[in-house]
Amino acid sequence: MLTLGIESSCDDTAAAVLKDTDTLLSSVLTSQDQIHTRFGGVVPELASRSHLEAIVPVVNEALNRADIRLQEIDLIAVTQGPGLIGSLLVGFSYAKALSCVTGIPLVGVDHMAGHILSVFLEETQPEFPFISLVVSGGTSSIYRADSFTSFSLLGRTRDDAAGEAFDKVAKLLGFPYPGGPIISREAESGDADAITFPRSWLEKESLDFSFSGLKTSVLNHCNREKQKNIPLQIADICASFQEACIEVLVEKTLLAATLENVNSVVLGGGVSSNPRLRHFMNQRCAEEDKKLYIPRPSHCTDNAAMIALAGIHFQNNDSSLSLGSDVYCRSSLT
Ligand code: KG4
């Protein structure tokens, strides 16, 4: 079975061809980082215009690299939501048109389901049930996964997503977008104990996140140092901020595993390519006797391979699309 995956929910245009559920024949992605970097974040209108230019060449390149003709494809899987509406519409409309002219069945995929299932693109795979922490520029959520199509939302951010907090802190320190990878690089030479930034635990046993206070706390620290004419210790600020953010992500994920009595933990989303998060989660899971599964970095960030894989599992789950189907901006996973 050959599945063509298409992803355009935010600022990456991606397509992939997956054979059955385990052989990735191609995975192509064009990033828009160069376009958005001077604005310090994703500009939705520019993102959708750029998807329009990229979608046809990216899909063709995925088919070429896989050495597959469109007529050989058995299923088209496309991200239906959540994301930026204009961006989603480009991939979604293109996939609908492809399906309409070829007669290939079309399935809509929730982007979050793609991130949760991306670990099944790897050789070492978890057993159900597992706890999934999905952390990206648009979300920070904890799910319980009971099967390939059954997920329960246990907690989510009440304000900024973790990646958004990394990007905003990077911006206030003068770094370009996306700031997450730059902060984590700077943090390597910094002291994580240099500045005590707040950990937002919220109510007892809450699995929700809140990162806007942490971001404001970094801003206040910088302003105080500037008023005293003290040069900013950039590496220390990055390391201390990163530690505050990651400690909360790790401890709440482990709390979810304990409360749900689940032994496996899975990471997904762009922030899970952060080396400190991977290391700290690994260490804490070992201490708590939990098994940890992390996809390779290119499967953590947005990609179309995870959409193709999720599409295969959801095709029998009433997720087939018609011409009248539409995109959505809030996740359908509750
Ligand atoms: O999942 P993703 O590719 O898609 C979006 O949500 O757009 O995640 C991108 C996010 C950005 O906020 C980026 O700054 C963050 O993931 N990110 C990181 C790292 N690499 C990417 N955050 C922290 N540390 C990293 N190494």
CSV table of C-alpha atoms and ligand atoms in Angstrom, one decimal:
chain,number,residue,atom,x,y,z
A,1,MET,CA,0.0,0.0,0.0
A,2,LEU,CA,1.4,3.4,-1.0
A,3,THR,CA,0.4,6.6,0.9
A,4,LEU,CA,1.1,10.1,-0.1
A,5,GLY,CA,1.3,12.4,2.9
A,6,ILE,CA,0.9,16.2,2.6
A,7,GLU,CA,1.5,18.7,5.4
A,8,SER,CA,1.2,22.5,5.4
A,9,SER,CA,-0.2,23.4,8.8
A,10,CYS,CA,2.3,26.2,9.7
A,11,ASP,CA,5.5,27.3,8.0
A,12,ASP,CA,6.8,24.1,6.4
A,13,THR,CA,5.5,22.6,3.1
A,14,ALA,CA,6.1,18.8,3.2
A,15,ALA,CA,5.2,15.7,1.3
A,16,ALA,CA,6.2,12.1,1.8
A,17,VAL,CA,5.5,8.6,0.3
A,18,LEU,CA,5.1,5.8,2.7
A,19,LYS,CA,5.0,2.1,1.7
A,20,ASP,CA,2.7,0.1,4.1
A,21,THR,CA,3.3,1.4,7.6
A,22,ASP,CA,7.0,0.8,7.8
A,23,THR,CA,9.0,1.8,4.7
A,24,LEU,CA,9.5,5.5,4.1
A,25,LEU,CA,10.3,5.9,0.4
A,26,SER,CA,10.7,9.7,0.5
A,27,SER,CA,10.2,12.7,2.8
A,28,VAL,CA,10.6,16.2,1.3
A,29,LEU,CA,10.3,19.5,3.2
A,30,THR,CA,10.8,23.2,2.4
A,31,SER,CA,11.2,25.4,5.4
A,32,GLN,CA,10.1,29.1,5.3
A,33,ASP,CA,12.5,30.1,8.2
A,34,GLN,CA,14.3,32.5,5.8
A,35,ILE,CA,11.0,34.3,5.0
A,36,HIS,CA,9.8,34.8,8.6
A,37,THR,CA,13.1,35.3,10.4
A,38,ARG,CA,13.2,39.1,10.0
A,39,PHE,CA,9.7,39.4,11.5
A,40,GLY,CA,10.7,37.3,14.6
A,41,GLY,CA,7.9,34.8,14.0
A,42,VAL,CA,5.6,33.3,11.4
A,43,VAL,CA,3.6,35.8,9.4
A,44,PRO,CA,0.4,33.9,8.4
A,45,GLU,CA,-0.2,35.6,5.0
A,46,LEU,CA,3.4,35.2,3.9
A,47,ALA,CA,3.2,31.5,5.0
A,48,SER,CA,0.2,30.7,2.9
A,49,ARG,CA,1.6,32.5,-0.2
A,50,SER,CA,4.8,30.6,0.2
A,51,HIS,CA,2.9,27.2,0.5
A,52,LEU,CA,1.1,28.1,-2.7
A,53,GLU,CA,4.5,28.4,-4.5
A,54,ALA,CA,6.0,25.3,-2.9
A,55,ILE,CA,3.1,22.7,-2.8
A,56,VAL,CA,3.3,21.4,-6.4
A,57,PRO,CA,7.2,21.1,-6.6
A,58,VAL,CA,7.3,19.5,-3.1
A,59,VAL,CA,4.7,16.8,-3.9
A,60,ASN,CA,6.3,16.1,-7.3
A,61,GLU,CA,9.8,15.9,-5.6
A,62,ALA,CA,8.4,13.4,-3.0
A,63,LEU,CA,6.9,11.2,-5.8
A,64,ASN,CA,10.2,11.5,-7.9
A,65,ARG,CA,12.4,10.5,-5.0
A,66,ALA,CA,10.2,7.6,-4.2
A,67,ASP,CA,10.2,6.6,-7.9
A,68,ILE,CA,6.4,6.4,-7.8
A,69,ARG,CA,3.8,7.8,-10.2
A,70,LEU,CA,0.8,9.5,-8.8
A,71,GLN,CA,-1.5,6.8,-10.3
A,72,GLU,CA,0.3,4.2,-8.2
A,73,ILE,CA,-0.7,5.9,-4.9
A,74,ASP,CA,-3.4,4.1,-2.9
A,75,LEU,CA,-4.2,6.8,-0.3
A,76,ILE,CA,-3.7,10.6,0.1
A,77,ALA,CA,-3.4,11.7,3.7
A,78,VAL,CA,-3.5,15.4,4.4
A,79,THR,CA,-3.3,17.6,7.5
A,80,GLN,CA,-6.8,18.9,8.1
A,81,GLY,CA,-6.0,20.9,11.3
A,82,PRO,CA,-5.0,22.4,13.7
A,83,GLY,CA,-2.8,25.2,12.3
A,84,LEU,CA,-2.9,28.5,10.5
A,85,ILE,CA,-6.1,28.4,8.4
A,86,GLY,CA,-4.5,30.0,5.3
A,87,SER,CA,-1.6,27.5,5.4
A,88,LEU,CA,-3.8,24.5,6.0
A,89,LEU,CA,-6.1,25.5,3.1
A,90,VAL,CA,-3.2,25.3,0.6
A,91,GLY,CA,-2.2,21.6,1.3
A,92,PHE,CA,-5.8,20.6,2.0
A,93,SER,CA,-7.3,22.1,-1.3
A,94,TYR,CA,-4.4,20.6,-3.3
A,95,ALA,CA,-5.0,17.2,-1.8
A,96,LYS,CA,-8.7,17.4,-2.5
A,97,ALA,CA,-8.1,18.4,-6.1
A,98,LEU,CA,-5.6,15.5,-6.5
A,99,SER,CA,-8.1,13.1,-5.1
A,100,CYS,CA,-10.9,14.5,-7.2
A,101,VAL,CA,-9.1,14.1,-10.5
A,102,THR,CA,-7.4,10.7,-9.8
A,103,GLY,CA,-10.1,9.0,-7.7
A,104,ILE,CA,-7.5,8.2,-5.0
A,105,PRO,CA,-9.2,8.0,-1.5
A,106,LEU,CA,-8.4,11.0,0.7
A,107,VAL,CA,-8.2,11.0,4.5
A,108,GLY,CA,-7.9,14.0,6.8
A,109,VAL,CA,-5.4,13.8,9.6
A,110,ASP,CA,-5.2,15.8,12.9
A,111,HIS,CA,-1.7,17.3,13.1
A,112,MET,CA,-1.4,16.2,16.8
A,113,ALA,CA,-2.2,12.6,15.9
A,114,GLY,CA,0.7,12.8,13.4
A,115,HIS,CA,3.1,14.0,16.2
A,116,ILE,CA,1.8,11.3,18.6
A,117,LEU,CA,2.3,8.5,16.1
A,118,SER,CA,5.6,9.8,14.6
A,119,VAL,CA,7.4,7.4,16.9
A,120,PHE,CA,6.1,4.5,14.8
A,121,LEU,CA,8.3,5.7,11.9
A,122,GLU,CA,11.2,4.4,14.1
A,123,GLU,CA,12.5,0.9,14.5
A,124,THR,CA,12.0,0.8,18.3
A,125,GLN,CA,8.3,1.3,19.0
A,126,PRO,CA,6.3,1.6,22.2
A,127,GLU,CA,3.4,-0.6,23.2
A,128,PHE,CA,0.0,0.9,24.0
A,129,PRO,CA,-0.9,2.6,26.3
A,130,PHE,CA,1.7,5.3,26.5
A,131,ILE,CA,1.9,8.9,27.5
A,132,SER,CA,2.8,11.3,24.8
A,133,LEU,CA,4.2,14.8,25.3
A,134,VAL,CA,3.8,16.9,22.2
A,135,VAL,CA,5.8,20.1,22.4
A,136,SER,CA,6.1,22.5,19.4
A,137,GLY,CA,5.8,26.1,18.4
A,138,GLY,CA,2.0,25.9,18.5
A,139,THR,CA,1.3,23.4,21.3
A,140,SER,CA,2.4,21.8,24.5
A,141,SER,CA,0.0,19.0,25.3
A,142,ILE,CA,0.1,15.7,27.2
A,143,TYR,CA,-2.0,12.8,25.8
A,144,ARG,CA,-2.7,9.2,26.8
A,145,ALA,CA,-2.6,7.0,23.7
A,146,ASP,CA,-4.6,3.7,23.9
A,147,SER,CA,-4.4,2.7,20.3
A,148,PHE,CA,-3.4,4.1,16.9
A,149,THR,CA,-6.7,6.1,16.8
A,150,SER,CA,-7.6,6.6,20.4
A,151,PHE,CA,-6.1,9.5,22.3
A,152,SER,CA,-7.2,11.4,25.5
A,153,LEU,CA,-6.0,14.9,26.2
A,154,LEU,CA,-4.7,15.0,29.8
A,155,GLY,CA,-3.2,18.5,29.8
A,156,ARG,CA,-2.3,21.4,27.6
A,157,THR,CA,-0.9,24.9,27.7
A,158,ARG,CA,-3.1,27.7,29.0
A,159,ASP,CA,-1.1,30.4,27.2
A,160,ASP,CA,2.2,30.1,25.3
A,161,ALA,CA,3.4,26.8,23.9
A,162,ALA,CA,6.9,25.8,25.0
A,163,GLY,CA,8.4,26.4,21.5
A,164,GLU,CA,6.6,29.8,21.4
A,165,ALA,CA,8.3,30.6,24.8
A,166,PHE,CA,11.7,29.6,23.4
A,167,ASP,CA,11.0,31.8,20.3
A,168,LYS,CA,9.9,34.8,22.3
A,169,VAL,CA,12.8,34.6,24.7
A,170,ALA,CA,15.2,34.3,21.8
A,171,LYS,CA,13.6,37.4,20.2
A,172,LEU,CA,14.0,39.5,23.3
A,173,LEU,CA,17.6,38.5,23.5
A,174,GLY,CA,18.1,39.6,19.9
A,175,PHE,CA,18.2,36.2,18.2
A,176,PRO,CA,16.4,35.5,14.9
A,177,TYR,CA,13.4,33.1,14.4
A,178,PRO,CA,13.2,30.2,15.1
A,179,GLY,CA,14.9,30.8,18.5
A,180,GLY,CA,14.6,27.3,20.0
A,181,PRO,CA,17.7,25.8,18.4
A,182,ILE,CA,19.7,29.0,19.1
A,183,ILE,CA,18.7,29.1,22.8
A,184,SER,CA,19.6,25.4,23.3
A,185,ARG,CA,23.0,26.0,21.6
A,186,GLU,CA,23.8,29.0,23.8
A,187,ALA,CA,22.6,27.1,26.9
A,188,GLU,CA,25.4,24.6,26.4
A,189,SER,CA,28.0,27.0,27.6
A,190,GLY,CA,25.8,28.6,30.3
A,191,ASP,CA,25.0,27.8,34.0
A,192,ALA,CA,21.5,26.5,34.5
A,193,ASP,CA,21.6,27.5,38.2
A,194,ALA,CA,22.8,31.1,37.5
A,195,ILE,CA,19.3,32.6,37.6
A,196,THR,CA,16.3,31.1,39.3
A,197,PHE,CA,13.4,31.6,36.9
A,198,PRO,CA,9.9,30.4,38.2
A,199,ARG,CA,8.5,27.0,37.5
A,200,SER,CA,4.8,27.2,36.9
A,201,TRP,CA,3.3,24.0,38.4
A,202,LEU,CA,-0.3,25.4,38.6
A,203,GLU,CA,-2.8,23.5,40.8
A,204,LYS,CA,-1.8,20.3,42.6
A,205,GLU,CA,-1.6,17.4,40.1
A,206,SER,CA,-2.5,19.7,37.2
A,207,LEU,CA,-1.2,18.5,33.9
A,208,ASP,CA,-1.7,21.9,32.2
A,209,PHE,CA,1.2,24.2,31.3
A,210,SER,CA,1.7,27.9,31.5
A,211,PHE,CA,4.9,29.5,30.1
A,212,SER,CA,3.9,33.2,29.7
A,213,GLY,CA,5.0,34.0,33.3
A,214,LEU,CA,8.4,32.4,32.7
A,215,LYS,CA,8.9,34.5,29.5
A,216,THR,CA,7.9,37.7,31.4
A,217,SER,CA,10.3,36.8,34.2
A,218,VAL,CA,13.2,36.6,31.6
A,219,LEU,CA,12.2,40.0,30.2
A,220,ASN,CA,12.1,41.5,33.8
A,221,HIS,CA,15.5,40.0,34.6
A,222,CYS,CA,17.0,41.6,31.4
A,223,ASN,CA,15.4,45.0,32.1
A,224,ARG,CA,16.8,45.0,35.7
A,225,GLU,CA,20.3,44.1,34.5
A,226,LYS,CA,20.2,46.8,31.8
A,227,GLN,CA,19.0,49.4,34.4
A,228,LYS,CA,22.0,48.6,36.5
A,229,ASN,CA,24.3,48.7,33.4
A,230,ILE,CA,25.3,45.0,34.0
A,231,PRO,CA,26.0,43.2,30.7
A,232,LEU,CA,23.6,40.4,30.0
A,233,GLN,CA,25.0,36.9,30.6
A,234,ILE,CA,23.3,35.5,27.6
A,235,ALA,CA,24.5,31.9,27.9
A,236,ASP,CA,23.4,31.8,31.6
A,237,ILE,CA,20.0,33.3,30.8
A,238,CYS,CA,19.4,30.7,28.1
A,239,ALA,CA,20.5,27.8,30.3
A,240,SER,CA,18.4,29.0,33.2
A,241,PHE,CA,15.3,29.7,31.1
A,242,GLN,CA,15.7,26.3,29.3
A,243,GLU,CA,16.0,24.5,32.6
A,244,ALA,CA,12.9,26.1,34.1
A,245,CYS,CA,10.9,25.2,31.0
A,246,ILE,CA,12.2,21.7,30.6
A,247,GLU,CA,11.8,20.8,34.3
A,248,VAL,CA,8.1,21.5,34.1
A,249,LEU,CA,7.7,19.6,30.8
A,250,VAL,CA,9.5,16.5,32.2
A,251,GLU,CA,7.9,16.4,35.7
A,252,LYS,CA,4.4,16.9,34.4
A,253,THR,CA,4.9,14.1,31.8
A,254,LEU,CA,6.1,11.7,34.5
A,255,LEU,CA,3.2,12.8,36.8
A,256,ALA,CA,0.8,11.9,33.9
A,257,ALA,CA,2.5,8.5,33.6
A,258,THR,CA,2.1,7.9,37.4
A,259,LEU,CA,-1.5,9.1,37.6
A,260,GLU,CA,-2.5,7.0,34.5
A,261,ASN,CA,-0.4,4.0,35.7
A,262,VAL,CA,1.4,3.8,32.3
A,263,ASN,CA,4.9,2.6,31.8
A,264,SER,CA,5.9,4.2,28.4
A,265,VAL,CA,6.6,7.8,27.6
A,266,VAL,CA,6.9,9.2,24.0
A,267,LEU,CA,8.0,12.6,22.8
A,268,GLY,CA,7.0,14.5,19.7
A,269,GLY,CA,7.0,18.0,18.2
A,270,GLY,CA,9.8,20.4,17.4
A,271,VAL,CA,10.9,21.1,20.9
A,272,SER,CA,11.6,17.4,21.6
A,273,SER,CA,14.7,17.8,19.4
A,274,ASN,CA,16.1,19.9,22.3
A,275,PRO,CA,19.1,17.9,23.6
A,276,ARG,CA,18.6,19.0,27.3
A,277,LEU,CA,14.9,17.9,27.2
A,278,ARG,CA,15.9,14.5,25.7
A,279,HIS,CA,18.7,14.0,28.3
A,280,PHE,CA,16.6,15.1,31.3
A,281,MET,CA,13.6,13.0,30.2
A,282,ASN,CA,15.8,10.0,29.7
A,283,GLN,CA,17.4,10.4,33.2
A,284,ARG,CA,14.0,10.9,35.0
A,285,CYS,CA,12.4,8.0,33.1
A,286,ALA,CA,15.2,5.7,34.1
A,287,GLU,CA,14.8,6.8,37.8
A,288,GLU,CA,11.0,6.2,37.6
A,289,ASP,CA,11.4,2.9,35.8
A,290,LYS,CA,9.5,4.2,32.7
A,291,LYS,CA,10.5,3.4,29.1
A,292,LEU,CA,11.2,6.4,26.9
A,293,TYR,CA,10.8,6.6,23.1
A,294,ILE,CA,11.9,9.6,21.1
A,295,PRO,CA,11.7,9.9,17.3
A,296,ARG,CA,14.8,11.1,15.4
A,297,PRO,CA,14.9,15.0,15.2
A,298,SER,CA,13.5,15.1,11.6
A,299,HIS,CA,10.5,13.2,12.7
A,300,CYS,CA,10.0,15.4,15.8
A,301,THR,CA,9.6,18.6,13.8
A,302,ASP,CA,6.7,19.1,11.3
A,303,ASN,CA,6.9,16.5,8.5
A,304,ALA,CA,4.6,14.7,6.1
A,305,ALA,CA,5.8,11.1,6.9
A,306,MET,CA,3.9,11.2,10.2
A,307,ILE,CA,0.8,12.5,8.4
A,308,ALA,CA,1.0,9.6,5.9
A,309,LEU,CA,1.4,7.1,8.7
A,310,ALA,CA,-1.5,8.5,10.8
A,311,GLY,CA,-3.6,8.6,7.6
A,312,ILE,CA,-3.3,4.9,7.2
A,313,HIS,CA,-4.6,4.3,10.7
A,314,PHE,CA,-7.4,6.8,10.4
A,315,GLN,CA,-8.7,5.8,7.0
A,316,ASN,CA,-11.0,3.2,8.5
A,317,ASN,CA,-12.0,5.6,11.3
A,318,ASP,CA,-14.6,7.7,9.5
A,319,SER,CA,-12.0,10.3,8.5
A,320,SER,CA,-12.5,10.0,4.7
A,321,LEU,CA,-13.0,13.4,3.1
A,322,SER,CA,-15.4,14.7,0.5
A,323,LEU,CA,-15.2,17.8,-1.6
A,324,GLY,CA,-17.2,19.7,1.0
A,325,SER,CA,-14.9,18.9,3.9
A,326,ASP,CA,-13.0,21.8,5.5
A,327,VAL,CA,-10.0,22.6,7.6
A,328,TYR,CA,-10.2,23.4,11.3
A,329,CYS,CA,-8.0,25.5,13.6
A,330,ARG,CA,-8.5,23.6,17.0
A,331,SER,CA,-7.4,20.0,17.4
A,332,SER,CA,-10.1,17.4,17.1
A,333,LEU,CA,-8.3,15.3,19.8
A,334,THR,CA,-10.0,15.9,23.2
B,1,KG4,O1,6.9,21.0,15.5
B,1,KG4,P1,7.5,22.2,14.9
B,1,KG4,O2,8.5,21.9,13.8
B,1,KG4,O3,6.4,23.1,14.2
B,1,KG4,C1,5.7,24.2,14.7
B,1,KG4,O4,5.1,24.2,15.7
B,1,KG4,O5,5.8,25.2,13.9
B,1,KG4,O6,8.2,23.0,16.0
B,1,KG4,C2,8.9,24.2,15.8
B,1,KG4,C3,9.2,24.8,17.2
B,1,KG4,C4,9.8,26.2,17.2
B,1,KG4,O7,9.1,27.0,18.2
B,1,KG4,C5,11.2,26.0,17.5
B,1,KG4,O8,11.8,27.1,18.1
B,1,KG4,C6,11.2,24.8,18.4
B,1,KG4,O9,10.2,24.0,17.8
B,1,KG4,N1,12.5,24.1,18.5
B,1,KG4,C7,13.2,24.0,19.6
B,1,KG4,C8,14.4,23.3,19.2
B,1,KG4,N2,14.3,23.0,17.9
B,1,KG4,C9,13.1,23.5,17.5
B,1,KG4,N3,13.0,24.4,20.8
B,1,KG4,C10,13.9,24.2,21.8
B,1,KG4,N4,15.1,23.5,21.5
B,1,KG4,C11,15.4,23.1,20.3
B,1,KG4,N5,16.5,22.5,20.0
